[in-house]
Tab-separated table of N, CA and C in Angstrom:
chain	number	residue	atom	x	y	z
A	1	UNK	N	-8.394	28.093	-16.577
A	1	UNK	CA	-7.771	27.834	-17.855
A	1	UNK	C	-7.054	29.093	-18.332
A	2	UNK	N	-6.059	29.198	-19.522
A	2	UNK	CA	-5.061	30.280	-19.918
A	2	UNK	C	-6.160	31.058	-20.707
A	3	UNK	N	-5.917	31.571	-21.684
A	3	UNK	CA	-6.217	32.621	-22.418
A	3	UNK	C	-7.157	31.611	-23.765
A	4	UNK	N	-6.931	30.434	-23.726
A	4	UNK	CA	-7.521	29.857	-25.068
A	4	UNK	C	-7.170	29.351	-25.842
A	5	UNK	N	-5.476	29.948	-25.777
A	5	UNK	CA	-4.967	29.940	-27.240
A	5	UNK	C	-4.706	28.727	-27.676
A	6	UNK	N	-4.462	27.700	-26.363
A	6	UNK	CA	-3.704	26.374	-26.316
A	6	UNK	C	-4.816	25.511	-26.144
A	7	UNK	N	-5.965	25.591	-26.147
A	7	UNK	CA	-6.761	24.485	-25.946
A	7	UNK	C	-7.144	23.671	-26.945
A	8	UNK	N	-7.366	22.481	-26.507
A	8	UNK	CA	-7.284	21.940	-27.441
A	8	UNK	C	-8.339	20.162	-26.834
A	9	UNK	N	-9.525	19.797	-27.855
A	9	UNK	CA	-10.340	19.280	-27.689
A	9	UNK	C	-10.602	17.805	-27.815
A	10	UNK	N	-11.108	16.725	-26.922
A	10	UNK	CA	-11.337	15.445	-27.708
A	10	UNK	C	-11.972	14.710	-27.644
A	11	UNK	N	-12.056	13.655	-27.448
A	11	UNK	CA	-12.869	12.695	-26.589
A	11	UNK	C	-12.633	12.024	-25.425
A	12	UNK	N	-13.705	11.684	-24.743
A	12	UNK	CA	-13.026	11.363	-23.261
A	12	UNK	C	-12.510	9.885	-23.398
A	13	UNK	N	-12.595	8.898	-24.112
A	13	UNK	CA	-11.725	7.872	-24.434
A	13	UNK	C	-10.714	8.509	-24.617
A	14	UNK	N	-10.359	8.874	-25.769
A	14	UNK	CA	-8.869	8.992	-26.008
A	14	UNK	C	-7.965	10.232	-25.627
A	15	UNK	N	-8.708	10.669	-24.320
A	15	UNK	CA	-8.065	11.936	-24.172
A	15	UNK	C	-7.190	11.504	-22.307
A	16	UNK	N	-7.286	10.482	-22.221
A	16	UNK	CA	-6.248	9.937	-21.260
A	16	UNK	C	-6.365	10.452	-19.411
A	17	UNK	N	-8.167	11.286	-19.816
A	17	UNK	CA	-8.412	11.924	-18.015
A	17	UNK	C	-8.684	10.241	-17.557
A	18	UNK	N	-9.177	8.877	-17.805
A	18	UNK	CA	-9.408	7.949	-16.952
A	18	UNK	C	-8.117	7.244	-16.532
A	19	UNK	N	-7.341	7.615	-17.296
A	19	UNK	CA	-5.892	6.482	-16.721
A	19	UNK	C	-5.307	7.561	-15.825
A	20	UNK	N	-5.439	9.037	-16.171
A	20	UNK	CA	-4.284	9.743	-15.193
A	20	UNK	C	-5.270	9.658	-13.847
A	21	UNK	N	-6.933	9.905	-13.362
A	21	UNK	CA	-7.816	9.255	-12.050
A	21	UNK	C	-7.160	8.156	-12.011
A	22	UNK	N	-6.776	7.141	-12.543
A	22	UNK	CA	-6.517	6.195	-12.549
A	22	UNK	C	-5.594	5.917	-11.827
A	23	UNK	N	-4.457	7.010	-12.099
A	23	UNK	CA	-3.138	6.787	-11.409
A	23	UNK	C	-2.706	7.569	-10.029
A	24	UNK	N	-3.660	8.453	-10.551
A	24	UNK	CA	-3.582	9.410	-9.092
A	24	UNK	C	-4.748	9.042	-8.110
A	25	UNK	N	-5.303	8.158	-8.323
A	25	UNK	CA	-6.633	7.964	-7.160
A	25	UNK	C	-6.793	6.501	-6.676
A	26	UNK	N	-5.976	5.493	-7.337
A	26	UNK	CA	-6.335	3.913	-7.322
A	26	UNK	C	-6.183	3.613	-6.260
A	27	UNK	N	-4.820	4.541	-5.442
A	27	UNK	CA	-4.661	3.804	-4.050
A	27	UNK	C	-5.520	4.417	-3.322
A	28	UNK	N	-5.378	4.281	-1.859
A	28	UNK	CA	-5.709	4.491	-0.742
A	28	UNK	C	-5.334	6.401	-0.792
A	29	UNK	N	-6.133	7.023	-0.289
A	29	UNK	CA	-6.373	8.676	-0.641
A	29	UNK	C	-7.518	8.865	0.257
A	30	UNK	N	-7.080	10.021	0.904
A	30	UNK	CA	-7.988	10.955	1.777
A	30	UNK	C	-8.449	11.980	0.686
A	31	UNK	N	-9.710	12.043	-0.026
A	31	UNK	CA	-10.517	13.147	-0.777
A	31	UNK	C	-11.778	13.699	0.265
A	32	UNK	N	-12.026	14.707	0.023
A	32	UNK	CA	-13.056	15.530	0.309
A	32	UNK	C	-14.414	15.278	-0.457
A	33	UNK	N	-15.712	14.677	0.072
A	33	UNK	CA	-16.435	14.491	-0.661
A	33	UNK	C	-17.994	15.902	0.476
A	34	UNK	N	-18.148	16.826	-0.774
A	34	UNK	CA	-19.412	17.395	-0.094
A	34	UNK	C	-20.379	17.053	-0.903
A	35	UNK	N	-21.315	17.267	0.237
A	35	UNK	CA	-23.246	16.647	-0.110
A	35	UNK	C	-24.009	17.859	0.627
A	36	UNK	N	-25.049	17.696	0.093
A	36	UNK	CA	-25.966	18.846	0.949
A	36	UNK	C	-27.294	18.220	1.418
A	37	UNK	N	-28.043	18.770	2.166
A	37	UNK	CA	-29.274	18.890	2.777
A	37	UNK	C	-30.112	20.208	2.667
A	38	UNK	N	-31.144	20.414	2.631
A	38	UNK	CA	-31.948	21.546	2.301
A	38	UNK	C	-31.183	22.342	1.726
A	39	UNK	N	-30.008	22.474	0.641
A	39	UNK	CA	-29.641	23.116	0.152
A	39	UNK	C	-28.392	23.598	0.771
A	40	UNK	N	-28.111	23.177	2.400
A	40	UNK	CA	-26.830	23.682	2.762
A	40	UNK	C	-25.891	22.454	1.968
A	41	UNK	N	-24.789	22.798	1.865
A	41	UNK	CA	-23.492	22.088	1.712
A	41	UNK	C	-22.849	22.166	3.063
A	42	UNK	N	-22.691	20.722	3.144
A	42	UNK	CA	-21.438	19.915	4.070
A	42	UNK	C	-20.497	19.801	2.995
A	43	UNK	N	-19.015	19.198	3.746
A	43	UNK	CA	-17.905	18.854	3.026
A	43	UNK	C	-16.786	18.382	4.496
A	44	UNK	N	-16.698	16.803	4.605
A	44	UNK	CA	-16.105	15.971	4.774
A	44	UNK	C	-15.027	15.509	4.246
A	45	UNK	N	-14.052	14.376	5.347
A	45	UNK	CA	-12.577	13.988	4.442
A	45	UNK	C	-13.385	12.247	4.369
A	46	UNK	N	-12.785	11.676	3.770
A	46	UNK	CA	-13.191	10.117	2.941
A	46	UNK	C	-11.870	9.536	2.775
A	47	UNK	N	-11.502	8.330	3.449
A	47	UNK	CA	-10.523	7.507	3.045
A	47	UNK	C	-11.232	7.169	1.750
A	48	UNK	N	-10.580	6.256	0.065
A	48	UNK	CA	-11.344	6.443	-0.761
A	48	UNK	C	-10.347	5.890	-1.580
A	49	UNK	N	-10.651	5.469	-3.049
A	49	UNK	CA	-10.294	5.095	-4.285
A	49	UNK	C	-11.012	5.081	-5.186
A	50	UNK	N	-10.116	5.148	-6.188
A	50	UNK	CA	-10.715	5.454	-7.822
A	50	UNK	C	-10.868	3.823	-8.351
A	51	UNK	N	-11.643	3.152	-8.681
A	51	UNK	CA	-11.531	2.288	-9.694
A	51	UNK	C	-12.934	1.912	-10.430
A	52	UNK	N	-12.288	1.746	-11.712
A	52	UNK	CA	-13.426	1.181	-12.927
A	52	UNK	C	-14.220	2.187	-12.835
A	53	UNK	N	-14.000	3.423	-12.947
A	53	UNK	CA	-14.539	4.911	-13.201
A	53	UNK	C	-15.990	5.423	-12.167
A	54	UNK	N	-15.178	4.843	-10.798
A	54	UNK	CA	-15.433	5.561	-10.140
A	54	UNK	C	-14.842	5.373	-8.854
A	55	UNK	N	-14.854	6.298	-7.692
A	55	UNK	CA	-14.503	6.796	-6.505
A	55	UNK	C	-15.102	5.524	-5.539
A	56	UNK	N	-14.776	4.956	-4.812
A	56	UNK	CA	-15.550	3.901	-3.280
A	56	UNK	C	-15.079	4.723	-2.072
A	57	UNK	N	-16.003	4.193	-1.105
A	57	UNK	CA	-15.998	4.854	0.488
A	57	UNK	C	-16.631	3.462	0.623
A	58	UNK	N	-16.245	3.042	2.059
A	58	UNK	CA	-16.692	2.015	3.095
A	58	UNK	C	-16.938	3.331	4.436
A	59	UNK	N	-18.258	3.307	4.763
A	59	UNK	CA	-18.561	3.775	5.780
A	59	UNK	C	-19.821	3.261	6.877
A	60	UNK	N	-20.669	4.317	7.377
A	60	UNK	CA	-21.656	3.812	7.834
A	60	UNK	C	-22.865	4.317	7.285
A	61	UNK	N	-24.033	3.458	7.625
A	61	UNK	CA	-24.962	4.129	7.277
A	61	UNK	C	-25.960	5.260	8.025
A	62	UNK	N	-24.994	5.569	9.697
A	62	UNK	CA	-26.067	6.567	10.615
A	62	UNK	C	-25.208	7.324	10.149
A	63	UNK	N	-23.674	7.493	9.114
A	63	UNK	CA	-23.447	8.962	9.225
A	63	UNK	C	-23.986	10.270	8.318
A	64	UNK	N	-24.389	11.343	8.392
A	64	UNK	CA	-25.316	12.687	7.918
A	64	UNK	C	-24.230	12.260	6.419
A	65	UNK	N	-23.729	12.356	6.043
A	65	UNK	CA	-23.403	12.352	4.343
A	65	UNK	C	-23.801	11.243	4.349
A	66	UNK	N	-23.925	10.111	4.478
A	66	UNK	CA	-24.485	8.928	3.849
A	66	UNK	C	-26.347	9.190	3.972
A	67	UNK	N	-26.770	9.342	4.725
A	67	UNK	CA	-28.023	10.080	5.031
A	67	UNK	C	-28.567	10.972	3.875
A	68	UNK	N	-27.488	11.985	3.762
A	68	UNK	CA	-27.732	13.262	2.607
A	68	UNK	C	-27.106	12.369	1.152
A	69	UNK	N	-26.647	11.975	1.088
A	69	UNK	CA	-26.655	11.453	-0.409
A	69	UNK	C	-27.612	9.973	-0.829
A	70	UNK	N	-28.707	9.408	0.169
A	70	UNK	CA	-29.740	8.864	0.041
A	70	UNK	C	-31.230	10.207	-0.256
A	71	UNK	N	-30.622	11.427	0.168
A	71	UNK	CA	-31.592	12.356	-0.412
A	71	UNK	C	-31.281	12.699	-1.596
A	72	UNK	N	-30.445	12.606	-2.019
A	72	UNK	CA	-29.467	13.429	-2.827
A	72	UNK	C	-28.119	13.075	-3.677
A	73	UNK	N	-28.531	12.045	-4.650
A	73	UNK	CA	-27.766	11.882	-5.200
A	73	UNK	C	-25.842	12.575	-5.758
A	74	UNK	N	-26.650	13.751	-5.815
A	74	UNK	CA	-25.233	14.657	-6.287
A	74	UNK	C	-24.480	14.551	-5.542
A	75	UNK	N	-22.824	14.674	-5.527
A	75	UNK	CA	-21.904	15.034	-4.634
A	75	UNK	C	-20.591	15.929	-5.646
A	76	UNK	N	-19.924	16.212	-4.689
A	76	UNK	CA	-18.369	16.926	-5.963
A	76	UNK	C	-17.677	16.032	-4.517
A	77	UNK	N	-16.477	15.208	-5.105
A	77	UNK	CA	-15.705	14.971	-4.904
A	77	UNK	C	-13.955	15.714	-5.010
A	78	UNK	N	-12.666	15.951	-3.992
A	78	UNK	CA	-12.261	16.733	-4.510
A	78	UNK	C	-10.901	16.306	-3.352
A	79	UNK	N	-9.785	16.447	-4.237
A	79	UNK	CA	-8.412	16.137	-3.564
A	79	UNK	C	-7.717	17.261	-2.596
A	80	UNK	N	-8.788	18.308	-2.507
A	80	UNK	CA	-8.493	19.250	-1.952
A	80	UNK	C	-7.681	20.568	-2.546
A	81	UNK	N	-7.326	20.463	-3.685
A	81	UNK	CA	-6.673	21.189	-4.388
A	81	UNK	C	-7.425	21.729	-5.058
A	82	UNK	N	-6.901	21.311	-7.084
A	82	UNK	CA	-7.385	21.827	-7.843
A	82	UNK	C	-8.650	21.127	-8.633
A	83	UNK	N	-8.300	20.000	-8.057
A	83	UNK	CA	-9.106	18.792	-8.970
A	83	UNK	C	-10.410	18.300	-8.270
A	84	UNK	N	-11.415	18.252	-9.022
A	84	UNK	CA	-12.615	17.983	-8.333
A	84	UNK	C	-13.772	17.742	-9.456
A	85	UNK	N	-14.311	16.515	-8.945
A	85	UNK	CA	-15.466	15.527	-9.772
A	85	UNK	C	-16.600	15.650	-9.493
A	86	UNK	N	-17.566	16.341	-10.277
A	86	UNK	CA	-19.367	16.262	-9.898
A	86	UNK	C	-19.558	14.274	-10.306
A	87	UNK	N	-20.453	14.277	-9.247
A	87	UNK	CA	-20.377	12.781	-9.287
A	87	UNK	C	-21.540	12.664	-8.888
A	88	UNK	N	-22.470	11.187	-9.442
A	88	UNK	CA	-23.702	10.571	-8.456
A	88	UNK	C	-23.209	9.611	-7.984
A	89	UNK	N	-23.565	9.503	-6.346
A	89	UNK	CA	-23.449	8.859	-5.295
A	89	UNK	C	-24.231	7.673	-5.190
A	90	UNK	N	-24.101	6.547	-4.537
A	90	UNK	CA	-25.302	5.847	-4.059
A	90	UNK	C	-24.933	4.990	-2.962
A	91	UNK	N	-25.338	4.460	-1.900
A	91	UNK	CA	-25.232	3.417	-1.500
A	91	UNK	C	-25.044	2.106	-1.937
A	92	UNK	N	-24.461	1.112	-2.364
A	92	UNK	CA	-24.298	-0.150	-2.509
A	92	UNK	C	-24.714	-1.089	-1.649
A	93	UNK	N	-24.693	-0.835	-0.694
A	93	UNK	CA	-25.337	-1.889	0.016
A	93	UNK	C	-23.934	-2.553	1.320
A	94	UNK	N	-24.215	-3.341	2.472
A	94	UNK	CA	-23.542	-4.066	3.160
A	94	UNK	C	-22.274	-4.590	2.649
A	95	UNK	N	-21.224	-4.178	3.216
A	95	UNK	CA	-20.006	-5.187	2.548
A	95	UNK	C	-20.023	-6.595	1.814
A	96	UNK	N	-20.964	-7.500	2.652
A	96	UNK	CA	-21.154	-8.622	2.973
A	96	UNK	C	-22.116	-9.330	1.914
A	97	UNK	N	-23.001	-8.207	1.287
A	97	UNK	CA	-23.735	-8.405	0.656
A	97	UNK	C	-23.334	-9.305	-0.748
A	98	UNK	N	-24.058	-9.900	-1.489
A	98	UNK	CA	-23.364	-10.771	-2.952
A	98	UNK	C	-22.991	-10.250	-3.861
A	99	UNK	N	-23.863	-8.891	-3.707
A	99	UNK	CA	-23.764	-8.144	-5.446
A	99	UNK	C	-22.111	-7.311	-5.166
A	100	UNK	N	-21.703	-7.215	-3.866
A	100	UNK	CA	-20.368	-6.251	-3.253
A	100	UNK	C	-19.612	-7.186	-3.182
A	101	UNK	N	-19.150	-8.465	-3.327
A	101	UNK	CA	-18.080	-9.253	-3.137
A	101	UNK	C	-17.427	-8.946	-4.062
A	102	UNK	N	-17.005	-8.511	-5.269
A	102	UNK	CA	-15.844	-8.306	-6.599
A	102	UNK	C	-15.370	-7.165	-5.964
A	103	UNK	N	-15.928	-6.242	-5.421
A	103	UNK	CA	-15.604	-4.430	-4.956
A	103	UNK	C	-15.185	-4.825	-3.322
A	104	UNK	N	-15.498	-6.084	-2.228
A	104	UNK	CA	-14.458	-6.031	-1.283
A	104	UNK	C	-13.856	-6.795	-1.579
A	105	UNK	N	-13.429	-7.306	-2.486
A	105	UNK	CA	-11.911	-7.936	-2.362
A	105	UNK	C	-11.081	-6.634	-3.018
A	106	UNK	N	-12.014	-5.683	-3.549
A	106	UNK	CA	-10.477	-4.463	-3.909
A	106	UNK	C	-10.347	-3.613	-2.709
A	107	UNK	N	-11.696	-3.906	-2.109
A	107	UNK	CA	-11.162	-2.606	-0.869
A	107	UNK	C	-10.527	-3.313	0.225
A	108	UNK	N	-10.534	-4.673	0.242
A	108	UNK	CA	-9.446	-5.288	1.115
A	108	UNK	C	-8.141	-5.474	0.543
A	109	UNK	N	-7.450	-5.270	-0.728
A	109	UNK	CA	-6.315	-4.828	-1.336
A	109	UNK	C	-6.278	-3.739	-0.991
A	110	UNK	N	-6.630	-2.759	-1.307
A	110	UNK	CA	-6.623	-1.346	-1.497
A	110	UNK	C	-6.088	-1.006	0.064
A	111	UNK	N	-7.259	-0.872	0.683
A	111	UNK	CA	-6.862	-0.723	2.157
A	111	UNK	C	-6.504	-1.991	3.038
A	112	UNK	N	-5.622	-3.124	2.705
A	112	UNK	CA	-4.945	-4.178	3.078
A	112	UNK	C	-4.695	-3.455	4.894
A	113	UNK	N	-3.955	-2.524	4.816
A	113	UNK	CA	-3.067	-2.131	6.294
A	113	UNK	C	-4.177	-2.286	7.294
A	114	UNK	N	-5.882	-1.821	6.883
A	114	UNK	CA	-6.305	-1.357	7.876
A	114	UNK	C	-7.937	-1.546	7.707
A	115	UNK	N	-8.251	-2.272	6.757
A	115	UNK	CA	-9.808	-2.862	6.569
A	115	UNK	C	-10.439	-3.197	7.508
A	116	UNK	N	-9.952	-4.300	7.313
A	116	UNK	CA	-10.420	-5.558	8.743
A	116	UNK	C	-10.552	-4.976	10.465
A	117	UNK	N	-9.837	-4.091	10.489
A	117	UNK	CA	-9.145	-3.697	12.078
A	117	UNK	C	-10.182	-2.191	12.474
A	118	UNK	N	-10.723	-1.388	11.384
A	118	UNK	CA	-11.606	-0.256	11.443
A	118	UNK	C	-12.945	-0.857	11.282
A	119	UNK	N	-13.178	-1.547	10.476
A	119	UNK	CA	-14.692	-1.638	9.852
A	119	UNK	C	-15.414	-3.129	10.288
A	120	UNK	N	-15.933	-2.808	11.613
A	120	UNK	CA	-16.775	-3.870	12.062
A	120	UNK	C	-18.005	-4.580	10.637
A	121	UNK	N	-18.056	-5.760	10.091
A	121	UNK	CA	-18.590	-5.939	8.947
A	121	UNK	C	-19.989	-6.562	9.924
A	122	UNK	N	-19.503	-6.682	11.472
A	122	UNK	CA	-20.721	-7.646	12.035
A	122	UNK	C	-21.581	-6.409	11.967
A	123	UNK	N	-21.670	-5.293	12.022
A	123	UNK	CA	-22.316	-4.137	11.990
A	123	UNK	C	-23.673	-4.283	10.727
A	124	UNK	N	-24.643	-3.940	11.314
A	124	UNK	CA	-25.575	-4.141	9.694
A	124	UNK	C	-25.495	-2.963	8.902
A	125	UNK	N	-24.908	-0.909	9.836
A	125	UNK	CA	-25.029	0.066	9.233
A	125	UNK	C	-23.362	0.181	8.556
A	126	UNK	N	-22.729	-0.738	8.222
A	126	UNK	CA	-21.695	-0.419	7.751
A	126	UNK	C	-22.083	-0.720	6.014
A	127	UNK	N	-21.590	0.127	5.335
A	127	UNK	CA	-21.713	0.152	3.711
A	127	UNK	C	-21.164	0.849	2.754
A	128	UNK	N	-20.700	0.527	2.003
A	128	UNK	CA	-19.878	0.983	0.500
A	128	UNK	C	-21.067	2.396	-0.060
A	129	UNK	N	-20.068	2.675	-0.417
A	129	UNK	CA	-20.541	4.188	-1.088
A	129	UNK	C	-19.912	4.464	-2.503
A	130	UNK	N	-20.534	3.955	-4.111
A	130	UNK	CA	-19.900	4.600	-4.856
A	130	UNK	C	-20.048	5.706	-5.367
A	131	UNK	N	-18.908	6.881	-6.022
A	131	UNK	CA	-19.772	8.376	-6.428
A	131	UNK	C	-18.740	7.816	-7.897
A	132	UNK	N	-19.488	8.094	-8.819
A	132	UNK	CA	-19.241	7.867	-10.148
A	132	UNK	C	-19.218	9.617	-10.688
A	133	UNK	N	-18.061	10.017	-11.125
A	133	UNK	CA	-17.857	11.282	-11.802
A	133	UNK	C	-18.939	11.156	-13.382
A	134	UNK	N	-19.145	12.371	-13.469
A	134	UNK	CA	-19.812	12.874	-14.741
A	134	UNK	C	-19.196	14.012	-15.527
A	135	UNK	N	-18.388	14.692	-14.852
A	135	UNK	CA	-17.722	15.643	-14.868
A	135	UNK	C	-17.083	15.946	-14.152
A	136	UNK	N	-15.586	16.716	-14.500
A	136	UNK	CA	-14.867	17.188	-13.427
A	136	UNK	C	-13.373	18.033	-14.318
A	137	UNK	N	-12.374	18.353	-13.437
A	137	UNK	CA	-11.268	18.872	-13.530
A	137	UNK	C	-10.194	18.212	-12.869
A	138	UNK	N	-9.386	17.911	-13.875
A	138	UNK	CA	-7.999	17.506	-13.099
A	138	UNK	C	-6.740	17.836	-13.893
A	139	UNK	N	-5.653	18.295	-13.281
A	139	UNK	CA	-4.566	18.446	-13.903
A	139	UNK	C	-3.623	17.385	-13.859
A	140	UNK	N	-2.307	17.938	-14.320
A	140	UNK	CA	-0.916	17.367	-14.093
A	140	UNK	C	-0.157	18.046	-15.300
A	141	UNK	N	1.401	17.893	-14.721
A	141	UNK	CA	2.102	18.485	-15.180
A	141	UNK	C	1.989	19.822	-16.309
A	142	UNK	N	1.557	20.820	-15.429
A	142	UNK	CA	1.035	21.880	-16.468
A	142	UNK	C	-0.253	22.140	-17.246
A	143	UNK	N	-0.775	21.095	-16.924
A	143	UNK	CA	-2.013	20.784	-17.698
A	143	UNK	C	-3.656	20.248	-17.444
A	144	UNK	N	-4.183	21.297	-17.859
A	144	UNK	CA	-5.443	21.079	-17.240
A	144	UNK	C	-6.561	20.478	-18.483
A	145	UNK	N	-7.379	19.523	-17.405
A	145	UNK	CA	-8.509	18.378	-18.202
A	145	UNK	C	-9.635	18.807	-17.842
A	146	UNK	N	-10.546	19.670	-18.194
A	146	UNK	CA	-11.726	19.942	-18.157
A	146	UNK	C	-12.846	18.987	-18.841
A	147	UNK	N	-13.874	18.102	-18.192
A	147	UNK	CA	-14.047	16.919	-18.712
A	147	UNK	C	-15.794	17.119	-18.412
A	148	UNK	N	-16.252	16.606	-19.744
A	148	UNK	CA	-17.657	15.820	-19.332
A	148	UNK	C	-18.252	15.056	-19.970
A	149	UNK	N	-18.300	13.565	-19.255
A	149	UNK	CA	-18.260	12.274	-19.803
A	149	UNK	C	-19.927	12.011	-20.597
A	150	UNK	N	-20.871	13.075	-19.594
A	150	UNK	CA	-21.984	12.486	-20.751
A	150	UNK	C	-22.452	13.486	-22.328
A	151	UNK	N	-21.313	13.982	-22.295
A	151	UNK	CA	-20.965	15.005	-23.371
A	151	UNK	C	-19.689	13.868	-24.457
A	152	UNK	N	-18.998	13.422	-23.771
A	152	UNK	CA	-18.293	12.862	-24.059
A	152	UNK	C	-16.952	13.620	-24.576
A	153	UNK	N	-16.863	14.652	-24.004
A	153	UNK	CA	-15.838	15.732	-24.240
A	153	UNK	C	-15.014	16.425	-23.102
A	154	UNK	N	-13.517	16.405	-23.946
A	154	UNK	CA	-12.561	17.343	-22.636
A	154	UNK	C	-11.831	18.286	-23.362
A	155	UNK	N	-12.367	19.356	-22.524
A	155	UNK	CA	-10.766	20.347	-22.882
A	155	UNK	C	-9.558	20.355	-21.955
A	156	UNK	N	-8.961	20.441	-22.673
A	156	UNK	CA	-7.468	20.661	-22.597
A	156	UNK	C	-6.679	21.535	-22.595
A	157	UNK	N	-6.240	22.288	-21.535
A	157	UNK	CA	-5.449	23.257	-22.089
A	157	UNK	C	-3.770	23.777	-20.691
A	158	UNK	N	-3.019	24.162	-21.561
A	158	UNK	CA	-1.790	24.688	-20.493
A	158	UNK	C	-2.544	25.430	-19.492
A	159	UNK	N	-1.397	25.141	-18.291
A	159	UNK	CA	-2.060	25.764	-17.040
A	159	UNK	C	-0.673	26.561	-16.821
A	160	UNK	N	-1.083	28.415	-16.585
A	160	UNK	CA	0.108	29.213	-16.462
A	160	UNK	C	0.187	29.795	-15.180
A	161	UNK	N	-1.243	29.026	-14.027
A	161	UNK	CA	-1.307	30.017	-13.444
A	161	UNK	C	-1.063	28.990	-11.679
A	162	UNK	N	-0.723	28.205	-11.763
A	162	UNK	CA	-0.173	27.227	-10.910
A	162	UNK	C	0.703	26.234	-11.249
A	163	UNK	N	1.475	25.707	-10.216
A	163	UNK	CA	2.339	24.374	-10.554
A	163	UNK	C	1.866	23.168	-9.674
A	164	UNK	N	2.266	22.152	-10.118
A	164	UNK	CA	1.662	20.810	-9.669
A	164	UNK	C	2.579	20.662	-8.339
A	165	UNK	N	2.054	20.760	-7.044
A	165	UNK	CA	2.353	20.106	-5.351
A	165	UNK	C	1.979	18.615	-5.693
A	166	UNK	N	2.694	18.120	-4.487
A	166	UNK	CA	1.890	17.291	-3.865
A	166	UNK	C	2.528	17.406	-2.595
A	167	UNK	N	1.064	17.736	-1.745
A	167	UNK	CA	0.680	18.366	-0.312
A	167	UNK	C	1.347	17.060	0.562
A	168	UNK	N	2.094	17.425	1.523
A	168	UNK	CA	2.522	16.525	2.714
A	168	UNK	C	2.445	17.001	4.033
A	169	UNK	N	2.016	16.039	4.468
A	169	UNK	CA	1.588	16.320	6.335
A	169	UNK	C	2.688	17.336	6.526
A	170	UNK	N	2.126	18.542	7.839
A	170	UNK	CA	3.215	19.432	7.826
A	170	UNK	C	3.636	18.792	9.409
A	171	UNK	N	3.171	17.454	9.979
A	171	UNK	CA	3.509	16.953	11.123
A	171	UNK	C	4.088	15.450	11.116
């Protein structure tokens, strides 16, 4: 954050960090999600989306982050940049399952190109992963959202000390 001078405080309703996740995370996005075990930190890439205030993964259940966040709730989620969400994790359960049918019909929108064709559902260790933010940081255009939802508060303030990329394959 700058010097202070510009910050400026509100609530996390009306302070507009869920629509801009919203807009920058709804689609289909490679984020970085780390988890730990005995205290080490891992940090993995996650095909992934933002919706209804929080992050989804379709994965498996033999892989070590799905493993470590059945120990371990916590995770930080993170676009690789500047922006990055302390979040609790959990398993959901089997694609297939009843209580997951409203959440795969978005991840079969979402990831339409390539659902069906990666993710064996005949599999019993295949399963949804949501990490629900509690806190986090995200910018745009100049501007940084310092946020924590069970506070119910964000700061706000100009950012002087970077400009907004967006990173493209260098291949």
């Amino acid at each position: 954050m700058s010097d202070g001078e510009n910050m400026r405080k509100s609530n996390y309703k009306n302070s507009g960090v869920k629509e801009l996740l919203t807009e920058r995370y709804a689609n289909d996005t490679i984020l970085l999600i780390a988890t730990s075990n005995n205290n080490v930190p891992s940090v993995r890439s996650v095909d992934s989306f933002y919706y209804e205030d929080s992050f989804w993964i379709v994965t498996d259940t033999r892989c070590n982050y799905v493993k470590e966040i059945q120990e371990n709730q916590k995770v930080m989620i993170s676009d690789g940049g500047h922006n990055r969400f302390w979040c609790n994790a959990f398993v959901t359960g089997h694609p297939l399952n009843p209580n997951n049918e409203s959440i795969r019909e978005i991840f079969m929108k979402v990831f339409h190109n390539w659902y069906k064709e990666v993710n064996n559902e005949d599999l019993e260790s295949v399963c949804y992963v949501k990490a629900t933010p509690y806190k986090g940081y995200v910018h745009k255009e100049k501007i940084g959202y310092q946020f924590d939802i069970s506070e119910d508060l964000v700061d706000t303030d100009n950012i002087s000390h970077h400009i907004d990329v967006k990173l493209e394959p260098i291949w």
